[in-house]
Coordinates of C-alpha atoms in Angstrom, one line a residue:
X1 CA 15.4 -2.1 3.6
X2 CA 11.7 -2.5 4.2
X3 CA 9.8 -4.9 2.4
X4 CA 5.8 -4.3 3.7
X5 CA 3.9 -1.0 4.1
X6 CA 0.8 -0.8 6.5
X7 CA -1.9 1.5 6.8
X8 CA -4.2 1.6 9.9
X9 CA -7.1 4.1 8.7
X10 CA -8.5 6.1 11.7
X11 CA -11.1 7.8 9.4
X12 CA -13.7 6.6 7.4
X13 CA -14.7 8.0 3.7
X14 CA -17.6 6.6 2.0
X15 CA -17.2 7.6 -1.3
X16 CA -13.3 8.3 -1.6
X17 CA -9.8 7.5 -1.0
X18 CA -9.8 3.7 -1.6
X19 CA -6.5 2.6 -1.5
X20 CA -6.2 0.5 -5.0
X21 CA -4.4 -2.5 -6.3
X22 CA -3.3 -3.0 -9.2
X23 CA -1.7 -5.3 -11.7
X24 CA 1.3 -5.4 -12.4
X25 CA 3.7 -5.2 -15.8
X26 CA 6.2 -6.4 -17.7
X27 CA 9.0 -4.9 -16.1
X28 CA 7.7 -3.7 -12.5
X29 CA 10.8 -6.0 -11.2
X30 CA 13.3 -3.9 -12.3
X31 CA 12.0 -1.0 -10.9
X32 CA 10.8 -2.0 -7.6
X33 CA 14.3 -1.0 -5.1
X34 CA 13.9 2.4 -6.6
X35 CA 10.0 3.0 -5.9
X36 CA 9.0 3.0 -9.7
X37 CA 6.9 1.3 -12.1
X38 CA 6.6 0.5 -15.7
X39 CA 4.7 3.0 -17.5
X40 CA 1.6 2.1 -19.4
X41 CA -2.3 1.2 -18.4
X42 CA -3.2 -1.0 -15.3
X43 CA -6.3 -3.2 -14.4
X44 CA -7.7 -2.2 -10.8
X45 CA -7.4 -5.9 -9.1
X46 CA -9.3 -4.5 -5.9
X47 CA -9.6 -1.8 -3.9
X48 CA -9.1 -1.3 0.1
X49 CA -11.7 1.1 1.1
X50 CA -10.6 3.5 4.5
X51 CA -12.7 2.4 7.5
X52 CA -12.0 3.2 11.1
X53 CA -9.9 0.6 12.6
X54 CA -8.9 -1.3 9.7
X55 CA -5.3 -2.2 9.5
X56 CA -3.9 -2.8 5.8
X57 CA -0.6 -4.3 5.0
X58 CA 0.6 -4.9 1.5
X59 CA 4.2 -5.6 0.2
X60 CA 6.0 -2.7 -1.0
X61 CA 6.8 -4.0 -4.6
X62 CA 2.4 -4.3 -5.2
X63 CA 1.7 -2.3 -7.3
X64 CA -1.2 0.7 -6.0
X65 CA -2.0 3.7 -5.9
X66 CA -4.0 6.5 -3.8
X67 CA -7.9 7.3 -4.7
X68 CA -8.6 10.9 -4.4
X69 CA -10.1 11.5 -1.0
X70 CA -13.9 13.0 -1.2
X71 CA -14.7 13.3 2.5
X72 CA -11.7 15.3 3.7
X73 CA -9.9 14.6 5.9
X74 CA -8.7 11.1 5.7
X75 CA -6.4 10.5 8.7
X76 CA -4.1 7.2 9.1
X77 CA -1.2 6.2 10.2
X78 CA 1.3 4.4 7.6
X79 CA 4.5 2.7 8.7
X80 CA 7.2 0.2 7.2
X81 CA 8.1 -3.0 8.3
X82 CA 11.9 -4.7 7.8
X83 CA 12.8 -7.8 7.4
X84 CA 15.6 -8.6 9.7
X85 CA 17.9 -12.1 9.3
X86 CA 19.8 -11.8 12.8
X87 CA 18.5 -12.2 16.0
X88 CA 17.5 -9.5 17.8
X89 CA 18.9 -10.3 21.1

C-alpha cells in the first residue's frame, strides 16, 4: 500500500490547474484506505500552482483536489511511493 503521491509538473499554467489543499473533516479517517472523503464544504488551506520542474509530494490521506486546467495541456508525471518495513537486500 502506498502512503505518498508525487507530482513533478513538466508544464507550466499561469492561471489554471493549481493543485489544491484542503482541510480536512470529521470523518476523513474512516475513509482514507478506500480513496474517499467525507462529504460536505472544505476551506482551500493552499494551493500548489504547476511550474516546470517543480516536484510535489503530499500524503495520500491529504485531502485535495484538481483545479481545472486553463492553459491546456498540463503535462506531469505522478507516481506513488510505498512504505516498506523489510530490508530490501
Amino acid at each position: 500500500r502506498t502512503t505518498h503521491t508525487f507530482l513533478l509538473y513538466l508544464t507550466a499554467d499561469a492561471a489554471g490547474g493549481a493543485t489544491a489543499l484542503l482541510e480536512a473533516r470529521p470523518g476523513d479517517d474512516a475513509l482514507v484506505a478506500a480513496g474517499g472523503l467525507a462529504p460536505g464544504p472544505r476551506a482551500t488551506l493552499h494551493e500548489v500552482h504547476p511550474a516546470p520542474g517543480r516536484l510535489f509530494l503530499m500524503p495520500n490521506a491529504c485531502p485535495h483536489e484538481a483545479r481545472p486546467v486553463v492553459d491546456a495541456p498540463k503535462i506531469l508525471l505522478r507516481g506513488e511511493l510505498r512504505y516498506c518495513s523489510k530490508s530490501l537486500r
